[in-house]
Amino acid sequence: MQERYNSQTYAAIDIGTNSIHLVVAEVAENGAIKILDSDKIILRLGDALNNNQCFDKKTIDNIIKSIKSLKQIAEIHKPILRCVATHAVREAKNNAELIAKTFKETGINIEIVDGLEEARLISLGIKTAFPFEDKNFLSVDIGGGSTEFIIASKDEIEFASSLKLGAVTLTKQILRQDKNYYENFTKLENHINDHLMPLKNEIQGIKFHKAIASSGTAKSLAFIDIKLKNNKSSHQGIEGYILSEKSIEKIYKKLFTLKTVKKIRDEFTLDTNRAEIILAGCSILMGVTKLFSVKNWYVSTYGLREGLVIDTHQRQILNELGSWTDVRWKNVKHLGKKFYIDEEHATRVLKLATNIFKQLEVLLNNHPPLIEYLDNQEILEFAAWLHECGKYISFPKFQKHSQYIIQNSRLMGFTQREKEYISLVARFHRKGVATQSKAECQQLEEEQVSKINYLSGILRIATILSRTRRDIIADIKICLRDNCLHFMIQPAYEGVLPVVELQRFIRKAKDIKKSLGVSYEIIAEFMNKD
């Protein structure tokens, strides 16, 4: 587990397709952030993926070396540190190897985020730099491997999407063959338009007040625009810079005319890595500008990393159910509604599971969290709410359907690993336990599998004690005596005993013991209401 320091200072490492970035920042009580330090290392991971979509040993070693270097810079400020990975690592088939080796050598857990979560984090970062009040804004971030879109207000997300359109990947796949340059460029434009067109129907009727571009591409285009206009503003002073539709068209034509990386680099004093991919990036922004009918883009230097800082801060101090600051619960509840879960039953199971968890945590000596930023209780609560969502597909083996839905859902606020943990707890709350030999758990360490079983065991108890789907249990008291875990069940109503629940608990006692991973015998009995 990573050591925690000053609760107001945070570091965010972003492993992107083009570069690995670091930002260190303080978060004020009002949510404003103060940047203390930043750095980046260009690795071009999009190019490093081989034909099998894997990173070779040298690339993995370079990533780890870079993370170590950035961690040393961050540690000066003694922050809470998080590290996320986006498109290139998402696409790498051996990303589990990278994650395991990085954690072993640096103590840092790489959290892979999907495109929607990446978009949400970017919007969080942007909102710290722009005052939006209650008006919608469009945020677009053109990365090396993907482009993220989000339309949101100060408190609500109206639309979010992620497309596999990136400046690095498109340059690699389409533009790199100079002898077919014009043919390739036409192919690039068509490719971008084909990928953008489906968004047209999705965004129909959604309005926005302001458009924000927040990527390295946007910052470079602003810098080029400054150069073309002979503006004396510096490259560092482009926060809020207005990049008009006409300016983008002018830059687009100029880059197309210059054609070669050397000419683009020399003309605008860009570094070689940016000069090589700026034409593809500009082409994407041009297509997006036309699609959304944007007249002016406001350029933001804030984005994913700053959003990760804010998200980490919120996870530390804010856990209000269903609020914007806890977007996770909002999206979990939305997913539950989508699959018509019984919310009354989910509430009952969640309440019982949380009660049991807290008592066992004391009796069994405080089981440590699975991961740093989503602890055992949170995983259990999310799984308790969604454990029956698979019934929408079919009742037989619904726990397996629940696992699939949760793990493959568009849940903003969660990393891929977090969704995996929640889905597995829902999966193994009935019929069997998790083992490393099972396909669902082959990427997990033995300790992680044990924690999955422990939490799913608690969820199993909660669902057993809700078997008749009635509020007939007032309370549960758990004690440890004579090498037995005693579950003392208090009926809610005099003369109405939860007999079905108790009988099922007794029948499943061996399964519960196995899931919890304890040596104690499991005993359940009634206690008097008094």
XYZ file of C-alpha atoms in Angstrom:
530
model
C 0.000 0.000 0.000
C 1.260 3.468 -0.818
C 2.235 5.623 2.149
C -0.055 8.579 2.851
C 1.210 12.026 3.706
C -0.318 15.514 3.653
C -4.022 15.092 2.852
C -4.059 18.365 0.879
C -1.196 17.591 -1.520
C -1.608 15.232 -4.455
C 0.434 13.898 -7.351
C -1.023 12.524 -10.580
C 0.886 10.480 -13.158
C -0.814 10.022 -16.532
C 0.553 7.311 -18.831
C -0.648 8.443 -22.237
C -0.114 7.240 -25.773
C 2.454 9.940 -26.506
C 3.915 10.898 -23.113
C 3.955 10.156 -19.406
C 3.026 13.286 -17.455
C 3.297 14.276 -13.800
C 1.556 17.064 -11.952
C 1.852 17.820 -8.227
C -0.762 20.122 -6.736
C -2.362 21.390 -3.557
C -6.152 21.484 -3.281
C -7.727 24.353 -1.364
C -10.911 24.044 0.679
C -12.915 25.659 -2.143
C -11.663 23.043 -4.633
C -9.159 25.311 -6.396
C -5.791 23.737 -7.137
C -2.310 25.190 -6.989
C 0.274 23.500 -9.216
C 3.500 22.829 -7.323
C 5.441 20.959 -10.001
C 5.048 19.153 -13.310
C 7.122 17.137 -15.753
C 6.757 14.840 -18.744
C 8.686 12.088 -20.486
C 7.946 11.298 -24.145
C 7.818 7.545 -24.824
C 5.403 7.242 -27.796
C 3.768 4.094 -26.426
C 1.362 4.040 -29.362
C 4.325 3.289 -31.622
C 5.744 0.800 -29.124
C 2.873 -1.669 -29.441
C 4.059 -4.537 -31.628
C 2.028 -6.505 -34.173
C 0.593 -8.615 -31.354
C -0.536 -5.470 -29.517
C 1.984 -6.034 -26.720
C 4.771 -4.012 -25.136
C 8.204 -5.624 -25.342
C 10.511 -5.893 -22.316
C 12.424 -2.728 -23.237
C 9.225 -0.665 -23.400
C 7.991 -1.978 -20.040
C 11.391 -1.193 -18.514
C 11.275 2.341 -19.984
C 7.800 2.924 -18.547
C 8.916 1.768 -15.097
C 12.095 3.848 -15.306
C 10.025 6.911 -16.200
C 7.566 6.310 -13.351
C 10.436 5.962 -10.882
C 11.880 9.263 -12.082
C 8.535 11.100 -11.810
C 7.879 9.552 -8.408
C 11.185 10.939 -7.128
C 10.133 14.431 -8.230
C 6.717 14.049 -6.579
C 8.055 12.695 -3.298
C 9.711 16.023 -2.514
C 6.188 17.304 -1.748
C 5.091 14.168 0.180
C 1.795 13.803 -1.701
C -0.895 11.197 -2.085
C -0.004 9.768 -5.492
C -2.166 8.107 -8.136
C -1.214 6.839 -11.551
C -3.641 6.240 -14.421
C -3.096 4.792 -17.875
C -5.142 5.523 -20.976
C -5.418 4.299 -24.570
C -2.031 2.678 -25.250
C -1.978 0.679 -22.015
C -5.678 -0.138 -22.433
C -4.869 -1.658 -25.829
C -1.781 -3.585 -24.686
C -2.655 -7.250 -24.249
C 0.123 -7.666 -21.687
C -0.896 -4.682 -19.543
C -1.333 -6.988 -16.516
C 2.385 -7.775 -16.725
C 3.178 -4.055 -16.812
C 0.943 -3.341 -13.810
C 2.385 -6.173 -11.715
C 6.001 -5.340 -12.495
C 5.474 -1.604 -11.917
C 3.895 -2.212 -8.514
C 6.684 -4.613 -7.524
C 9.438 -2.156 -8.468
C 7.857 1.189 -7.535
C 4.973 0.498 -5.146
C 2.699 2.417 -7.547
C -0.547 0.865 -8.732
C -1.334 1.727 -12.355
C -5.088 2.246 -12.724
C -6.326 1.666 -16.270
C -9.271 3.944 -17.062
C -11.655 3.473 -19.959
C -12.488 6.257 -22.406
C -15.549 7.487 -20.514
C -13.731 7.731 -17.204
C -10.896 9.501 -19.004
C -13.436 12.010 -20.370
C -14.917 12.564 -16.895
C -11.512 13.185 -15.334
C -10.657 15.657 -18.102
C -13.894 17.563 -17.467
C -13.114 17.668 -13.733
C -9.758 19.250 -14.529
C -11.276 21.779 -16.919
C -13.907 22.853 -14.405
C -11.190 23.964 -12.004
C -9.939 26.460 -14.600
C -13.211 27.760 -16.101
C -16.232 29.157 -14.218
C -19.273 27.622 -15.924
C -22.065 28.446 -13.473
C -24.981 26.224 -14.584
C -24.393 26.377 -18.340
C -23.339 23.371 -20.393
C -19.870 23.187 -21.878
C -18.347 20.892 -24.481
C -14.939 19.436 -23.654
C -12.783 17.737 -26.296
C -9.391 16.191 -25.621
C -7.411 14.876 -28.605
C -4.918 12.395 -27.227
C -2.338 10.194 -28.838
C -4.623 7.178 -29.106
C -8.171 8.407 -28.552
C -10.343 11.514 -28.423
C -12.664 12.115 -25.486
C -15.888 14.134 -25.649
C -18.043 15.337 -22.797
C -20.928 17.794 -22.555
C -21.533 18.801 -18.960
C -22.577 21.619 -16.680
C -21.164 22.472 -13.289
C -23.057 19.568 -11.714
C -24.341 17.238 -14.433
C -22.973 15.193 -17.330
C -25.262 15.311 -20.363
C -23.138 13.308 -22.779
C -19.828 11.473 -22.788
C -18.035 9.439 -25.425
C -14.591 8.213 -26.399
C -13.466 7.418 -29.940
C -10.346 5.630 -31.142
C -9.099 8.707 -32.964
C -5.652 9.734 -31.790
C -2.880 11.885 -33.222
C -0.194 9.241 -32.687
C -2.150 6.235 -33.945
C -3.523 8.014 -37.035
C -0.065 9.294 -37.926
C 1.325 5.781 -37.563
C -1.497 4.047 -39.445
C -2.185 6.522 -42.239
C 0.159 9.507 -42.658
C 3.594 8.024 -42.279
C 4.085 6.942 -45.907
C 5.253 10.205 -47.506
C 5.333 8.912 -51.093
C 1.543 8.479 -50.977
C 1.039 11.658 -48.978
C -1.975 13.192 -50.752
C -3.740 9.876 -51.092
C -3.074 9.134 -47.427
C -4.315 12.559 -46.390
C -7.641 12.020 -48.166
C -7.831 8.633 -46.451
C -7.191 10.352 -43.093
C -10.007 12.867 -43.606
C -12.444 10.131 -44.597
C -11.395 7.968 -41.653
C -11.981 10.827 -39.187
C -15.358 11.746 -40.683
C -16.527 8.129 -40.683
C -15.710 7.814 -36.971
C -17.266 11.153 -36.034
C -20.559 10.734 -37.892
C -22.232 8.405 -35.329
C -21.854 11.172 -32.737
C -24.151 13.419 -34.735
C -27.301 11.533 -33.743
C -26.121 11.037 -30.165
C -25.643 14.765 -29.525
C -28.774 15.891 -31.351
C -30.700 18.329 -29.164
C -27.910 18.745 -26.586
C -26.787 22.360 -26.405
C -23.633 23.835 -24.912
C -22.570 27.366 -24.060
C -18.795 27.095 -24.474
C -16.355 24.704 -26.174
C -13.072 23.757 -24.484
C -10.102 22.011 -26.093
C -7.683 20.634 -23.525
C -5.062 18.446 -25.169
C -1.445 18.842 -26.182
C -2.768 19.163 -29.720
C -4.955 22.138 -28.741
C -2.091 23.850 -26.906
C 0.234 23.369 -29.883
C -2.381 24.730 -32.292
C -2.828 27.777 -30.059
C 0.929 28.278 -30.107
C 0.966 28.004 -33.923
C -1.903 30.496 -34.139
C 0.055 32.930 -31.978
C 3.029 32.525 -34.304
C 0.957 33.068 -37.449
C -0.567 36.219 -35.980
C 2.836 37.442 -34.798
C 1.383 37.658 -31.304
C 3.989 38.168 -28.606
C 2.122 36.003 -26.087
C 4.184 33.129 -24.732
C 3.504 29.425 -25.130
C 2.984 29.224 -21.363
C 0.296 31.908 -21.404
C -2.366 30.144 -23.458
C -4.853 29.234 -20.723
C -8.169 30.514 -22.045
C -6.719 31.369 -25.458
C -9.463 31.576 -28.108
C -8.835 29.410 -31.153
C -11.390 30.316 -33.810
C -12.805 28.105 -36.543
C -11.128 30.353 -39.150
C -7.786 30.062 -37.355
C -8.018 26.267 -37.355
C -8.776 26.259 -41.088
C -5.769 28.523 -41.727
C -3.474 26.318 -39.607
C -4.861 23.224 -41.295
C -3.997 24.538 -44.768
C -0.564 25.725 -43.649
C 0.366 22.356 -42.122
C -0.887 20.563 -45.217
C 1.318 22.800 -47.388
C 4.415 22.340 -45.222
C 3.837 18.583 -45.267
C 7.096 17.312 -43.746
C 7.921 17.038 -40.077
C 11.144 19.044 -40.523
C 9.375 21.971 -42.206
C 6.595 22.031 -39.609
C 9.107 21.827 -36.775
C 11.295 24.597 -38.150
C 8.409 26.880 -39.119
C 6.766 26.830 -35.671
C 9.663 25.778 -33.406
C 7.804 22.704 -32.217
C 9.659 19.720 -30.835
C 10.031 16.858 -33.300
C 7.572 14.556 -31.527
C 4.802 17.149 -31.607
C 5.605 18.264 -35.161
C 5.241 14.679 -36.376
C 1.683 14.260 -35.060
C 0.269 17.803 -35.201
C -1.246 17.430 -38.681
C -3.284 14.385 -37.629
C -4.290 16.194 -34.425
C -5.354 19.294 -36.341
C -7.357 17.133 -38.756
C -9.272 15.628 -35.850
C -10.015 19.045 -34.320
C -11.098 20.320 -37.729
C -13.558 17.446 -38.060
C -14.877 17.958 -34.529
C -15.241 21.719 -35.129
C -17.479 21.076 -38.138
C -19.457 18.319 -36.399
C -20.316 20.447 -33.353
C -20.515 23.756 -35.339
C -18.007 25.375 -32.992
C -17.060 28.971 -33.782
C -14.502 29.390 -31.007
C -12.525 26.953 -28.886
C -11.192 28.017 -25.496
C -7.863 26.327 -24.891
C -7.245 24.838 -21.458
C -3.927 23.701 -20.067
C -5.856 21.729 -17.440
C -7.146 18.252 -18.173
C -6.758 14.636 -17.123
C -3.984 15.062 -14.570
C -5.634 17.969 -12.791
C -8.926 16.068 -12.893
C -7.222 13.086 -11.265
C -5.977 15.395 -8.504
C -9.523 16.651 -7.885
C -10.973 13.129 -8.044
C -8.437 11.854 -5.509
C -9.219 14.776 -3.208
C -12.941 14.078 -3.464
C -12.460 10.397 -2.760
C -10.564 11.352 0.357
C -13.099 13.705 1.891
C -16.461 13.456 0.122
C -18.740 10.419 0.098
C -22.259 11.829 -0.120
C -24.557 9.300 -1.771
C -25.538 10.290 -5.298
C -23.863 13.713 -5.362
C -21.717 15.054 -8.198
C -18.727 14.785 -5.898
C -19.365 11.048 -5.652
C -20.127 10.341 -9.296
C -19.619 6.645 -8.609
C -22.869 6.196 -6.684
C -24.764 8.250 -9.206
C -23.660 5.981 -12.038
C -24.116 2.762 -10.039
C -27.722 3.744 -9.340
C -28.235 4.659 -12.987
C -26.919 1.245 -14.050
C -29.237 -0.439 -11.557
C -32.251 1.380 -13.000
C -31.201 0.440 -16.517
C -31.386 -3.246 -15.603
C -34.522 -2.915 -13.455
C -33.071 -4.035 -10.140
C -35.352 -4.220 -7.116
C -34.117 -1.085 -5.342
C -36.000 -1.854 -2.129
C -34.306 -5.238 -1.940
C -30.922 -3.760 -2.915
C -31.241 -1.220 -0.091
C -32.047 -4.004 2.392
C -29.098 -6.146 1.272
C -26.722 -3.170 1.290
C -27.748 -2.234 4.840
C -27.289 -5.789 6.120
C -23.971 -6.262 4.307
C -22.558 -3.003 5.675
C -23.633 -3.914 9.212
C -22.011 -7.356 8.973
C -18.860 -5.931 7.381
C -18.300 -3.392 10.157
C -18.708 -5.970 12.904
C -16.470 -8.554 11.240
C -13.862 -5.879 10.561
C -13.460 -5.490 14.325
C -13.796 -9.168 15.235
C -11.419 -10.368 12.512
C -8.827 -7.638 13.115
C -9.513 -5.065 10.379
C -8.930 -6.713 7.013
C -6.798 -4.359 4.849
C -8.226 -2.716 1.724
C -7.945 -4.296 -1.701
C -6.518 -1.160 -3.225
C -5.658 2.291 -2.055
C -8.575 4.386 -3.223
C -11.587 2.089 -3.224
C -11.718 0.223 0.071
C -13.422 -3.000 1.014
C -16.618 -1.424 2.283
C -17.121 0.610 -0.905
C -16.585 -2.449 -3.099
C -19.073 -4.395 -0.994
C -21.695 -1.632 -1.112
C -21.511 -1.207 -4.884
C -21.674 -4.986 -5.381
C -24.616 -5.241 -2.967
C -26.554 -2.664 -4.958
C -25.887 -4.321 -8.325
C -25.691 -8.021 -7.426
C -29.038 -8.842 -9.065
C -28.680 -6.768 -12.241
C -27.963 -9.984 -14.179
C -31.549 -11.138 -13.625
C -32.481 -8.769 -16.438
C -30.811 -11.258 -18.804
C -31.824 -14.515 -17.141
C -32.459 -15.858 -13.637
C -30.382 -19.060 -14.046
C -26.753 -18.170 -13.276
C -27.737 -14.525 -12.881
C -24.617 -13.900 -10.795
C -22.496 -14.539 -13.910
C -24.626 -12.156 -15.937
C -24.226 -9.551 -13.169
C -20.484 -9.928 -13.368
C -20.476 -9.388 -17.118
C -22.771 -6.346 -16.940
C -20.781 -4.624 -14.196
C -17.356 -5.293 -15.691
C -18.376 -4.190 -19.198
C -20.620 -1.285 -18.243
C -19.985 2.375 -18.987
C -19.529 3.275 -15.321
C -17.881 6.669 -14.961
C -15.982 7.140 -11.725
C -14.330 3.717 -11.760
C -11.119 2.283 -13.124
C -11.203 -1.030 -14.982
C -9.741 -2.845 -11.972
C -12.327 -1.337 -9.624
C -15.155 -2.551 -11.861
C -13.485 -5.953 -11.962
C -13.426 -6.234 -8.149
C -17.070 -5.169 -7.809
C -18.183 -7.561 -10.547
C -16.337 -10.488 -8.954
C -17.866 -9.881 -5.532
C -21.293 -9.932 -7.214
C -20.280 -13.041 -9.199
C -19.176 -15.136 -6.216
C -21.871 -14.160 -3.714
C -23.621 -17.424 -4.651
C -22.626 -20.835 -5.974
C -18.903 -21.288 -5.565
C -15.846 -19.340 -4.506
C -13.151 -17.506 -6.427
C -9.894 -19.321 -7.211
C -6.911 -18.370 -9.334
C -7.668 -21.310 -11.619
C -10.987 -19.782 -12.686
C -10.913 -17.701 -15.846
C -12.319 -14.613 -14.111
C -9.488 -14.537 -11.565
C -6.402 -15.571 -13.511
C -4.995 -12.026 -13.509
C -5.376 -11.642 -9.723
C -2.889 -12.360 -6.962
C -3.761 -14.918 -4.289
C -4.349 -12.202 -1.675
C -6.739 -10.378 -3.995
C -8.713 -13.567 -4.614
C -8.998 -14.067 -0.848
C -10.390 -10.556 -0.436
C -12.906 -11.148 -3.225
C -14.103 -14.258 -1.397
C -14.243 -12.451 1.953
C -16.437 -9.665 0.578
C -18.588 -12.009 -1.486
C -19.031 -14.125 1.666
C -20.463 -11.117 3.492
C -22.733 -10.370 0.521
C -23.791 -14.028 0.533
C -24.853 -13.722 4.180
C -26.773 -10.502 3.495
C -28.690 -12.054 0.587
C -29.455 -15.211 2.587
C -30.867 -13.092 5.414
C -33.030 -11.264 2.840
C -34.268 -14.497 1.262
C -37.995 -13.739 1.589
C -37.423 -10.119 0.486
C -39.168 -8.749 3.577
C -38.012 -6.430 6.353
C -38.357 -9.002 9.112
C -34.830 -8.688 10.574
C -34.348 -5.710 12.879
C -30.680 -6.215 13.641
C -27.764 -8.640 13.653
C -25.201 -8.923 16.418
C -22.027 -10.905 15.766
C -19.771 -12.224 18.503
C -16.778 -14.540 18.646
C -16.754 -17.117 21.415
C -15.734 -20.756 21.826
C -14.037 -20.670 18.400
C -17.384 -19.881 16.776
C -18.762 -16.832 14.972
C -22.251 -16.388 16.369
C -24.751 -14.440 14.256
C -27.513 -13.318 16.619
C -30.587 -12.429 14.543
C -33.160 -10.081 16.038
C -36.645 -10.319 14.488
C -38.307 -7.053 13.532
C -41.777 -8.086 14.686
C -42.941 -10.052 17.669
C -44.239 -13.432 16.630
C -42.808 -13.153 13.109
C -39.604 -15.158 12.952
C -37.335 -15.169 9.866
C -37.386 -18.973 9.827
C -36.683 -19.322 6.100
C -33.631 -17.077 6.432
C -32.292 -18.924 9.472
C -32.732 -22.349 7.894
C -30.980 -21.256 4.715
C -28.155 -19.711 6.741
C -27.640 -23.015 8.582
C -27.609 -24.965 5.295
C -25.059 -22.592 3.785
C -22.817 -22.289 6.866
C -19.992 -24.323 5.320
C -20.045 -22.217 2.142
C -20.010 -19.018 4.228
C -17.053 -20.272 6.254
C -15.149 -21.117 3.076
C -15.862 -17.699 1.524
C -14.871 -15.765 4.630
C -11.666 -17.786 4.863
C -11.970 -18.309 8.624
C -11.358 -21.341 10.806
C -14.279 -20.546 13.109
C -17.539 -22.450 12.987
C -20.461 -20.385 11.742
C -23.587 -20.409 13.925
C -26.839 -18.461 13.533
C -29.577 -18.135 16.138
C -32.422 -15.856 17.175
C -32.164 -13.382 19.982
C -34.879 -11.655 21.899
C -35.985 -8.225 20.723
C -35.100 -6.852 24.143
